[in-house]
Coordinates of C-alpha atoms in Angstrom, one line a residue:
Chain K
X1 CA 17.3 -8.9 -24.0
X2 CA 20.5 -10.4 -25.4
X3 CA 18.8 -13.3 -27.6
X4 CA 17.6 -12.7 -30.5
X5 CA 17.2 -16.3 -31.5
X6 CA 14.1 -17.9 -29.5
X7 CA 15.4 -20.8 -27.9
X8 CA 13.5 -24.2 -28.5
X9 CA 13.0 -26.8 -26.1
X10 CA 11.9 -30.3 -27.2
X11 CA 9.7 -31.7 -24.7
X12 CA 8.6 -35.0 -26.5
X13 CA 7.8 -38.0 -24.5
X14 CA 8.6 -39.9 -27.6
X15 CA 12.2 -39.6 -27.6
X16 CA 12.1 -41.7 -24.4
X17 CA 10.0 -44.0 -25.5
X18 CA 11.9 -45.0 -29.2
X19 CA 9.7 -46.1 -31.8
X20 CA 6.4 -45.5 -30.0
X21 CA 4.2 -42.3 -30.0
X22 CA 1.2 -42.2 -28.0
X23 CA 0.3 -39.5 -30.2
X24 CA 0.8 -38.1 -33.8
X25 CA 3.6 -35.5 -33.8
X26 CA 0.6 -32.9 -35.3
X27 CA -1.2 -33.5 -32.0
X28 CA 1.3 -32.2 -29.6
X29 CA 0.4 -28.3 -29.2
X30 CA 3.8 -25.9 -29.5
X31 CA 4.0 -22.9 -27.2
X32 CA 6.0 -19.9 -27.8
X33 CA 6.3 -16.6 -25.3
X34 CA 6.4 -13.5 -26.3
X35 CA 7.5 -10.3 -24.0
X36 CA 4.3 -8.6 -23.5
X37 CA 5.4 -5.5 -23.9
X38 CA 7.6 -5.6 -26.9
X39 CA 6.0 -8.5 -28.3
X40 CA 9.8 -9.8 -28.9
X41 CA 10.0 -13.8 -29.1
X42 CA 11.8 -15.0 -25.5
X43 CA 11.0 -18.7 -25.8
X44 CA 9.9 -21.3 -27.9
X45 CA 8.9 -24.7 -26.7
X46 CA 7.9 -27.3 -29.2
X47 CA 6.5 -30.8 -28.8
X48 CA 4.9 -29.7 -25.3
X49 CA 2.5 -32.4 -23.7
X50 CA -1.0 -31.4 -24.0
X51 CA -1.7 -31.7 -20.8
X52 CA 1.1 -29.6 -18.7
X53 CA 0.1 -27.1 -16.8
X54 CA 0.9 -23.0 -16.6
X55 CA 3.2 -23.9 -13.9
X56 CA 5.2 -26.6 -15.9
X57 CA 5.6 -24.5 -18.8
X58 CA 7.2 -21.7 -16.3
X59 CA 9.6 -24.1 -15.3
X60 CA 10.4 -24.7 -18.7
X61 CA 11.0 -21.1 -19.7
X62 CA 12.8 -20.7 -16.4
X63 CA 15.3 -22.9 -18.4
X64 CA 16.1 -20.5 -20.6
X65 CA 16.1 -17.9 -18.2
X66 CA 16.7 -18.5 -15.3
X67 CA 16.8 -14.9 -13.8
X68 CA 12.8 -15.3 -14.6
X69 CA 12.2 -17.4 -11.7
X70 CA 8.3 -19.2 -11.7
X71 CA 7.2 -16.7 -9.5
X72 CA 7.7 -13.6 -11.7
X73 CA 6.5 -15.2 -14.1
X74 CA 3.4 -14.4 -15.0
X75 CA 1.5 -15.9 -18.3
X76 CA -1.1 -14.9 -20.5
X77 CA -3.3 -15.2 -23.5
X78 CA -3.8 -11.8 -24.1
X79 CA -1.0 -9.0 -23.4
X80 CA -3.3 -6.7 -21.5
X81 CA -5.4 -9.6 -20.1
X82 CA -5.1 -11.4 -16.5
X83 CA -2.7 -13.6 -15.2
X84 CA -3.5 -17.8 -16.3
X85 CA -3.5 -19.8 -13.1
X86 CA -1.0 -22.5 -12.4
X87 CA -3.0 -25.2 -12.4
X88 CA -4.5 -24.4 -15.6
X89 CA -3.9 -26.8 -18.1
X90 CA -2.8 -26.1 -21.7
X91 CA -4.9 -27.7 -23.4
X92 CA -8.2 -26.5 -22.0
X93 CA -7.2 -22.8 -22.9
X94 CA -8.7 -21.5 -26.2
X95 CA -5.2 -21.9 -28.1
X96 CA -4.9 -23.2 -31.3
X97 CA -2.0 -25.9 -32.0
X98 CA 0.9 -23.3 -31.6
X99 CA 0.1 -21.6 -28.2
X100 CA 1.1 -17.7 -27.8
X101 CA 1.9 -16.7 -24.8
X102 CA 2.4 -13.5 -23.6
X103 CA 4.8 -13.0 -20.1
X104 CA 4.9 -10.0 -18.0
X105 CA 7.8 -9.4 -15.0
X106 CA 6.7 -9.2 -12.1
X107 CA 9.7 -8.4 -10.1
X108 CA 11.6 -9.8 -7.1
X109 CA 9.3 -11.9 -5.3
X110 CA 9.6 -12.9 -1.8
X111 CA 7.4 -15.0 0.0
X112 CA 4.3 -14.5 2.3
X113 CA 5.9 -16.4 5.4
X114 CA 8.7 -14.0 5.2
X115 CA 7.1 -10.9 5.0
X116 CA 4.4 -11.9 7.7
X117 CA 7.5 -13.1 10.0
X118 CA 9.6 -10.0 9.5
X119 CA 6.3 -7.5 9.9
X120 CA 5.7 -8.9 12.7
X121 CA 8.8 -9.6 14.8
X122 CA 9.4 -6.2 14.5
X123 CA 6.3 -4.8 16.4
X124 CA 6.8 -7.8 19.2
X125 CA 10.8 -6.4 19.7
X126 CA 10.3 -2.5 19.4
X127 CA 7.4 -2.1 21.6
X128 CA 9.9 -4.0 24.4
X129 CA 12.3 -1.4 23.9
X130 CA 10.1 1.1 25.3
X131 CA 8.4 -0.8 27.6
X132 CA 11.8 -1.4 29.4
X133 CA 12.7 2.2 28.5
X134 CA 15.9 1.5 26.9
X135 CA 18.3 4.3 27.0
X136 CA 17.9 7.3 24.3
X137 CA 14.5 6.7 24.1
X138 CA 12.7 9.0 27.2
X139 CA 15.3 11.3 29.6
X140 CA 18.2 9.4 31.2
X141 CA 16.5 9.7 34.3
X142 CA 14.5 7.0 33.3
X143 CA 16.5 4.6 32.0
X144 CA 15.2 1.0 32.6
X145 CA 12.6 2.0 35.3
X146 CA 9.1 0.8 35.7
X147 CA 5.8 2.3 35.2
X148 CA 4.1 2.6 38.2
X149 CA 0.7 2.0 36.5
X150 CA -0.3 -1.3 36.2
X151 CA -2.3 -1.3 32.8
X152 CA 1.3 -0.5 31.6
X153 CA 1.9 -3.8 32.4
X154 CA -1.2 -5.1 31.2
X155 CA -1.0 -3.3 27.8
X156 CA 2.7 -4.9 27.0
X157 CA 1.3 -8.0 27.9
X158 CA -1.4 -7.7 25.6
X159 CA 0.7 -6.1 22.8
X160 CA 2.9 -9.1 23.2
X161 CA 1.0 -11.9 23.0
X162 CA -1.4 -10.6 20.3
X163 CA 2.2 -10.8 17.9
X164 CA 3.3 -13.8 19.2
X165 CA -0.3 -15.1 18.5
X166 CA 0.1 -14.0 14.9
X167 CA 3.9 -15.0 14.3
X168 CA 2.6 -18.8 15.6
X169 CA -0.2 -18.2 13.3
X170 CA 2.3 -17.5 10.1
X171 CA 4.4 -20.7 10.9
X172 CA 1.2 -23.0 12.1
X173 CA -1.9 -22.3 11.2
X174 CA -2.2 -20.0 7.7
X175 CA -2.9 -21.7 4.1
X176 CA -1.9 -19.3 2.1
X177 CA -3.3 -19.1 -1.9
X178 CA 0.1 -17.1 -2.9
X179 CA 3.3 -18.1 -2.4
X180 CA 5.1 -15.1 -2.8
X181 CA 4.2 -11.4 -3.8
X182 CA 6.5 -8.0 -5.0
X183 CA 9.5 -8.0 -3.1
X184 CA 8.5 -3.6 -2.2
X185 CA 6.3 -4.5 0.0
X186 CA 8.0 -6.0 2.8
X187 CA 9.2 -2.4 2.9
X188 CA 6.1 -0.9 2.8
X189 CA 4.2 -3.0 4.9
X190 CA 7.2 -3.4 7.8
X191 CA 7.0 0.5 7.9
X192 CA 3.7 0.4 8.6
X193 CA 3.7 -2.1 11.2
X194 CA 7.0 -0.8 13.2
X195 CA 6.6 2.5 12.4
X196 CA 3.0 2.2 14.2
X197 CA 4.3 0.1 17.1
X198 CA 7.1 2.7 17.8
X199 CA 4.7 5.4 18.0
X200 CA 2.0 3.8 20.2
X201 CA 4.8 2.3 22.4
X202 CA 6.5 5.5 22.8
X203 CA 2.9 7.0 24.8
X204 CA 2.0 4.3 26.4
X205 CA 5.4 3.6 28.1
X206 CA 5.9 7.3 28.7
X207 CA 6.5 8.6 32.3
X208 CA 4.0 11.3 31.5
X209 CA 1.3 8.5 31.1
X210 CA -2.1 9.2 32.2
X211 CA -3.9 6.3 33.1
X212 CA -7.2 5.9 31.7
X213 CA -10.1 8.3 33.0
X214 CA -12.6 5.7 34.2
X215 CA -9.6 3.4 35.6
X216 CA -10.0 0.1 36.3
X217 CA -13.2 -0.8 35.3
X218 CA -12.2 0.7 32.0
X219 CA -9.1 -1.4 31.6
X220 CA -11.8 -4.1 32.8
X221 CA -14.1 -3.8 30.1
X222 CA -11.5 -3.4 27.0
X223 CA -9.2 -6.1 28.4
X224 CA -12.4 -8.1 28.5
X225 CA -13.4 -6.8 25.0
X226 CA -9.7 -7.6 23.7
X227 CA -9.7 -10.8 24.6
X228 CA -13.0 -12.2 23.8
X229 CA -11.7 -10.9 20.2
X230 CA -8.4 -12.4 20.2
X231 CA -10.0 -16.2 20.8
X232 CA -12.6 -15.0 18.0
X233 CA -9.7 -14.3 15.6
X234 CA -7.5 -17.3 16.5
X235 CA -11.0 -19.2 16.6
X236 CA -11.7 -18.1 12.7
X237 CA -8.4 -18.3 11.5
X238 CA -8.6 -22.3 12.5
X239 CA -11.8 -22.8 10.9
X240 CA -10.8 -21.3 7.8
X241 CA -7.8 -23.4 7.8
X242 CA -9.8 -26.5 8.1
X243 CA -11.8 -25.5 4.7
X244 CA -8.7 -26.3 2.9
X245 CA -6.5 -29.1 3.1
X246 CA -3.1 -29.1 3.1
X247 CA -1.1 -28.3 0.1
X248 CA -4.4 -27.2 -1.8
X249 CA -6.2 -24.0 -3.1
X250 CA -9.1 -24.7 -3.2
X251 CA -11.9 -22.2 -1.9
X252 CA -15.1 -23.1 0.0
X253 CA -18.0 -20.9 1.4
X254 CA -16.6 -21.0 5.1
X255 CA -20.0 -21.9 7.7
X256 CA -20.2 -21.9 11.5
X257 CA -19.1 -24.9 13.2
X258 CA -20.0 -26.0 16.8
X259 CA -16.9 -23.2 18.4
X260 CA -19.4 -19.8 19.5
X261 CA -16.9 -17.8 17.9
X262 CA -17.6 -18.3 14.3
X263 CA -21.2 -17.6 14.9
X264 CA -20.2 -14.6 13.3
X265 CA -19.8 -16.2 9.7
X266 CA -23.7 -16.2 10.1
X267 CA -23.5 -12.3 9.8
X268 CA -20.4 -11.2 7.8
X269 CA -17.8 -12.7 5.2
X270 CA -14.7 -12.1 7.0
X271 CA -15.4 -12.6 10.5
X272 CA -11.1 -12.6 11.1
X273 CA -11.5 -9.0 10.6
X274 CA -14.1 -7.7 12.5
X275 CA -12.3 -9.3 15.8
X276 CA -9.2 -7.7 14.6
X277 CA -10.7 -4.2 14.1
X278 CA -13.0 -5.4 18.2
X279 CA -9.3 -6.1 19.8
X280 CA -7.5 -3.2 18.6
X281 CA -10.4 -1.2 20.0
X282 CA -10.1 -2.7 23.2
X283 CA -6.5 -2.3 23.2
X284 CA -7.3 1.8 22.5
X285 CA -9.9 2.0 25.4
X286 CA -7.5 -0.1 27.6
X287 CA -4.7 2.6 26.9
X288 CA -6.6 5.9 26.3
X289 CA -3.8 6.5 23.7
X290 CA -5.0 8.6 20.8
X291 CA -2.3 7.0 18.3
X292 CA -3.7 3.4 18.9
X293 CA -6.7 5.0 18.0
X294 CA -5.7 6.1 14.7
X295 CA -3.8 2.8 14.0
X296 CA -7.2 0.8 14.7
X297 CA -8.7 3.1 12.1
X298 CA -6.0 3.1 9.8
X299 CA -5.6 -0.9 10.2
X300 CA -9.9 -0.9 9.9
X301 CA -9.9 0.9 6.8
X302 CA -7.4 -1.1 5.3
X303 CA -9.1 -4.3 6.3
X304 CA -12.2 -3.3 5.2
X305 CA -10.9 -3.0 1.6
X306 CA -9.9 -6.8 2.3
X307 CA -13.2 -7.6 3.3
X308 CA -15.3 -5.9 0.2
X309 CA -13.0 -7.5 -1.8
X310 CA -13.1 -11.0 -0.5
X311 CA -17.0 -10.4 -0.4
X312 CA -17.6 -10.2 -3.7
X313 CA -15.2 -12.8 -4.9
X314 CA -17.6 -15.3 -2.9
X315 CA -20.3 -14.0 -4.7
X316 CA -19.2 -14.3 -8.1
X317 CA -18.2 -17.4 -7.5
X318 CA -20.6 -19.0 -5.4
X319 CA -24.2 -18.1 -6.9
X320 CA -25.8 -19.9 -3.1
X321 CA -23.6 -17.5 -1.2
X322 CA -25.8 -16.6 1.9
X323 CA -27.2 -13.1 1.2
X324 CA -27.6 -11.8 4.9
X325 CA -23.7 -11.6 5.4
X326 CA -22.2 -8.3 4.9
X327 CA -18.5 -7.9 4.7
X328 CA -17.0 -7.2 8.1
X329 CA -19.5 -5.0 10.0
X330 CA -22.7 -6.9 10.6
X331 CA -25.6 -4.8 8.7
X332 CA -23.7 -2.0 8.0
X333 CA -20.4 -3.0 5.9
Chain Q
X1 CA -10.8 18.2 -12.9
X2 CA -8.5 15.0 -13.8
X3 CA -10.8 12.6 -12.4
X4 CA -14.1 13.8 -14.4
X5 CA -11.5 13.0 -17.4
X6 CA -12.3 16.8 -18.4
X7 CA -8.1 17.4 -18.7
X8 CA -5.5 14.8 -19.0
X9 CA -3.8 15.7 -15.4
X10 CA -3.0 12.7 -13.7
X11 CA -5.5 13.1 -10.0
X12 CA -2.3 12.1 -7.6
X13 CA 0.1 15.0 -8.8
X14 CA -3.2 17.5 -8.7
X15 CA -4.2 16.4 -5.8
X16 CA -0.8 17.0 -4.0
X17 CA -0.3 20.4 -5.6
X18 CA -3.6 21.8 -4.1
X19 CA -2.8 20.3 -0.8
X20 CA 0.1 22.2 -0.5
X21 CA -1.5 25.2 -1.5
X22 CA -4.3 25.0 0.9
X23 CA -1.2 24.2 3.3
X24 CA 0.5 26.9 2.8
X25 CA -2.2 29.8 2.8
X26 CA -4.4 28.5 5.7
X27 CA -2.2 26.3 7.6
X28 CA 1.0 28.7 7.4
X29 CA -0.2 32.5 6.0
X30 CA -3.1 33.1 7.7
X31 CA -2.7 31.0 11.0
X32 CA 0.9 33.0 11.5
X33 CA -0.5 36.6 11.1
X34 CA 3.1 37.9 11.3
X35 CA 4.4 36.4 8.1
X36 CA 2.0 38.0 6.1
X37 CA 3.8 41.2 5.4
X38 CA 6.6 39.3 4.2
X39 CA 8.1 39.6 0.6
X40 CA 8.4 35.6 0.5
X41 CA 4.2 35.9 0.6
X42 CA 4.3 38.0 -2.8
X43 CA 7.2 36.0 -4.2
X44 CA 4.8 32.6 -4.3
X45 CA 1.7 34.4 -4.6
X46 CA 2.8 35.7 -8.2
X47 CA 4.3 33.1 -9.0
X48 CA 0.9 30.4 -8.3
X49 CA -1.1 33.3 -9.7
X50 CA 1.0 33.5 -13.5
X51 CA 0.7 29.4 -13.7
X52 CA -2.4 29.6 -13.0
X53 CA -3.7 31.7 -15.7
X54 CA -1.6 30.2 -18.1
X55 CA -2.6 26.9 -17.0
X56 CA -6.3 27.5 -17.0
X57 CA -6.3 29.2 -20.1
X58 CA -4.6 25.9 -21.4
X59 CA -7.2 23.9 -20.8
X60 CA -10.2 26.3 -22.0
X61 CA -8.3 26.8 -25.6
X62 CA -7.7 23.0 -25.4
X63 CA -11.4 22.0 -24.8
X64 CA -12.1 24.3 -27.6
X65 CA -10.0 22.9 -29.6
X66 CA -8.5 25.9 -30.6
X67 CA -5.1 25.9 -28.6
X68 CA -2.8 28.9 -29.6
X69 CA 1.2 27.2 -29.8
X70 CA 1.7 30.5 -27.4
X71 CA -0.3 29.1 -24.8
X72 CA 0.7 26.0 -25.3
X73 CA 4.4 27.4 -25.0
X74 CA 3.8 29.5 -21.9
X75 CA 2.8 26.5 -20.3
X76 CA 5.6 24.5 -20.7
X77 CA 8.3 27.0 -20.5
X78 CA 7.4 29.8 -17.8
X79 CA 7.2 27.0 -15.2
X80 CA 11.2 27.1 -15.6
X81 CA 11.0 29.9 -13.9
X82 CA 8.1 29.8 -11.7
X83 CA 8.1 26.7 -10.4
X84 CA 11.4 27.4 -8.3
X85 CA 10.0 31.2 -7.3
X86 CA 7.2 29.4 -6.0
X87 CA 9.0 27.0 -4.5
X88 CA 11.3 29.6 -2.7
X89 CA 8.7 31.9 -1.7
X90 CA 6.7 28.8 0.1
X91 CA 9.9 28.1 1.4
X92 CA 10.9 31.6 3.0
X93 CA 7.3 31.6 4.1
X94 CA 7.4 28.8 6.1
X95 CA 10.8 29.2 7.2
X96 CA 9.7 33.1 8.5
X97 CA 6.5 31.5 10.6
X98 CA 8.7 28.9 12.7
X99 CA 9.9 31.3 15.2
X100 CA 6.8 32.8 15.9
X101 CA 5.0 29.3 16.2
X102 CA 7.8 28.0 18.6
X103 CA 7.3 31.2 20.8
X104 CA 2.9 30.9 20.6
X105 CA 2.7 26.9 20.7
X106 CA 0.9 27.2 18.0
X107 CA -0.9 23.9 17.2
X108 CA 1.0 21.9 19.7
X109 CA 0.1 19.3 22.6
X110 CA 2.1 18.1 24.9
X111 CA 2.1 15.7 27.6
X112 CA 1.0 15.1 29.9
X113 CA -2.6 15.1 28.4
X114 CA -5.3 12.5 29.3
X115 CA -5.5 11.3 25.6
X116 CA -1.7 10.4 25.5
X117 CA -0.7 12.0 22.3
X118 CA 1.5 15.3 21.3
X119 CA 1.9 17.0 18.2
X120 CA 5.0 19.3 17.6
X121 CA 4.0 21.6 15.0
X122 CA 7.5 23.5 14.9
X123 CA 9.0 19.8 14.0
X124 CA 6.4 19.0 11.5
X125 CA 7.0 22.3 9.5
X126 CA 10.5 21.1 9.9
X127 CA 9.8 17.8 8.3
X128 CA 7.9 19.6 5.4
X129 CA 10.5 21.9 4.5
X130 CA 13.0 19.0 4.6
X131 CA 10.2 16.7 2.2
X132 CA 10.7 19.6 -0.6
X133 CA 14.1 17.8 -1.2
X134 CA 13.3 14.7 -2.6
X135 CA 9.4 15.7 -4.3
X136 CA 10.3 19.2 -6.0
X137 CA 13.3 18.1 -8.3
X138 CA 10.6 15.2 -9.0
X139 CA 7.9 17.4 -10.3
X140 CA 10.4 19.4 -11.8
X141 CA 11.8 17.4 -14.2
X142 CA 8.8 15.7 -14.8
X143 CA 8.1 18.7 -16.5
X144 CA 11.3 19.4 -17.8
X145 CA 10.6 15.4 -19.7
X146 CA 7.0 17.0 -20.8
X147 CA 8.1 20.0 -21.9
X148 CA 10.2 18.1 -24.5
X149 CA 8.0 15.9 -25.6
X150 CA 5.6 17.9 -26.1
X151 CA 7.1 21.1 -27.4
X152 CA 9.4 18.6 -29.7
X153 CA 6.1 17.0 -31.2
X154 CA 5.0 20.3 -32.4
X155 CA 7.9 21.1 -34.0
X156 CA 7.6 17.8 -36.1
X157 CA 4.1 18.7 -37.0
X158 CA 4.4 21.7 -38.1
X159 CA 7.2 20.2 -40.6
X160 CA 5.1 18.4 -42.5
X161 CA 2.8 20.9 -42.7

């Protein structure tokens, strides 16, 4: 850090209002930031109105400095304690009249829509460039042929429109509580999901395929499976939507409504999941392709963290959460 | 024995060092009986075999509070020089196997199969030869940075004494 004089911000209302304070100057609560790590002084704003938020107050440090856009900011009372909120409001913290505030990095941010629309463009886009075997891919032989097997056909379709589904999801239908989160993980998460798609694409649109052993009453029965679950998901994912209006954050128990699907809030917490986990399933009987297999597990593990973890944050803080549900497997998990 | 908070190893670093192990003896030595008359075989069995006394007899001496600066010493300096031998015998080792599990298939799938999967184990010894490259100069001089501060904080203490 280059400043080694805290920089101080007057925020008081009364110098636009000449003459007339709504409030003794001893009333107006100072905040100063400190670096959490080496306690050094970054920013000091006096005269602050008692009732701004976390959120204004990052905007006001991002003043100062403004590599240290809002959200990388993030505040807190204690250096090794949590995160405050952004709508929390100053005054109802347990601060005396000079706030301390303690700020942690917390790197390039980038936001949710972009991450979700990047992760999952990808997978749509690669899995077409070996369904239409695109040269270099298979022997030149087969350059832009066909499959002869029709639940090649069936399976891009599928594969398709389950991404499409979730990119219209992204830009429609999600509310999400975060705007943004560490910039790494679009990374991460886009080598998961393309890296994934690649590989199951690669078997499935192979000219060595082997069409599934019980043919086509299997495809029958997992197409059936996988689509059921696809209108569960898109069926949950408006419902939960509806809990919270626009613009908000607020959290609700989510309940059945009068749409079949979401029935299955009656049995688990994050019903989303389960029919995620039920049409990647179907998509692996449909195919009888061991790597879709292990994505399903890999992508049912994962989501199954997700789901503990979303479970018990309705149950500390909801003490008339209904006891019956279990996370994402009825009963079981 | 980092997890049970019994020695202050961190569990990820551990964990992958006894991976590889396993690796290389059951996965690569005794699956590829023809490697195991080669001299790359004793080069990284000494070398494991010298840490690993070292490093055990680290951790007894330190739960008994009674650590010996040789031990302490042995441990942070021999790994100079095994660490690499290791490193070069699992290397040779693996290297030495590939022809012979190209030639047996050993491992390996193909397709056409009716679950629509291969597995190349040639290529995949491939790959782990090549992942050496970025993770051993890693561990490496993550104990190289160690080393110093730990061997330099001795040397303060025993100033003052």
């Amino acid at each position: 850090m280059s400043l080694l004089i805290p920089e101080k911000i007057s925020l008081s209302s009364a110098s636009s209002s000449p003459g007339r304070c709504p409030f003794p100057t001893a009333e107006y609560p100072e905040v100063e930031i400190l670096d959490a790590k080496t306690r050094e002084k970054l920013c000091f704003l006096d005269k602050v109105e008692p009732h701004a938020t976390i959120a204004e107050i990052k905007n006001l440090f991002t003043k100062t400095h403004p590599q240290w856009y809002p959200a990388r900011q993030s505040l807190r009372l204690d250096p090794k304690g949590k995160s405050l909120k952004d709508e929390d409001v100053l005054q109802k913290l347990p601060v005396g009249t000079t706030a301390t505030l303690y700020f942690r990095d917390l790197g390039a941010q980038i936001s949710w829509v972009t991450v979700f629309l990047t992760e999952y463009a990808g997978p749509l886009f690669i899995y077409l460039l070996f369904y239409f075997r695109v040269p270099f891919i298979y022997g030149h032989k087969y350059d832009f042929t066909s499959s002869r097997h029709t639940v090649v056909h069936l399976a891009c379709i599928c594969h398709s429109f389950h991404y499409v589904k979730r990119l219209l999801e992204t830009l429609f239908v999600h509310r999400f509580s975060h705007g943004t989160m560490p910039l790494r993980n679009i990374f991460k998460n886009c080598t998961y999901y393309w890296g994934f798609a690649a590989w199951m694409a690669y078997y499935i649109n192979h000219p060595l395929y082997t069409p599934p052993t019980y043919g086509a009453q299997q495809v029958k029965l997992a197409l059936a499976i996988f689509v059921i679950c696809q209108l569960g998901n898109f069926s949950i994912h408006m419902a939960l939507r509806d809990l919270r209006p626009a613009g908000s954050k607020t959290r609700k128990i989510p309940y059945p409504t009068k749409n079949p699907f979401t029935w299955l809030f009656l049995l688990v917490s994050c019903p989303n999941y389960t029919y995620e986990v039920g049409s990647w399933i179907g998509f692996a009987i449909m195919t009888q392709c061991l790597p879709v297999a292990l994505f399903s597990l890999v992508g049912f593990t994962q989501m199954t963290i997700w789901a503990k973890g979303k479970h018990r944050s309705y149950l500390k803080e909801f003490r008339d959460y209904p006891p019956l549900r279990m996370p994402i497997i009825p009963f079981l998990l | 024995m980092g997890e049970w908070g019994i020695v202050p190893s961190s569990v990820v670093l551990t964990s992958f060092q006894v991976m590889s192990r396993v690796f290389l003896i059951w996965a690569v030595t005794h699956s590829v009986k023809e490697v195991q008359s080669e001299d790359s075989v004793l080069l990284f069995v000494v070398a494991w075999t010298i840490t690993e006394i070292i490093r055990y007899s680290f951790y007894t001496f330190s739960l008994l509070n009674h650590l010996p600066y040789l031990i302490k010493w042995a441990r942070y300096t021999l790994f100079i020089v095994l660490y690499p031998m290791g490193v070069s015998g699992e290397l040779l080792t693996i290297y030495a196997a590939l022809p012979f599990v190209r030639q047996a298939g050993l491992y390996s799938i193909s397709l056409p199969n009716k679950y629509n999967f291969s597995f190349d184990y040639y290529a995949f010894l491939i790959l782990i030869m090549i992942s050496y490259i970025p993770i051993f100069p890693q561990l490496y001089f993550h104990m190289i940075h160690q080393r110093r501060k730990i061997l330099s904080h001795t040397e303060e203490h025993k100033k003052f004494e």
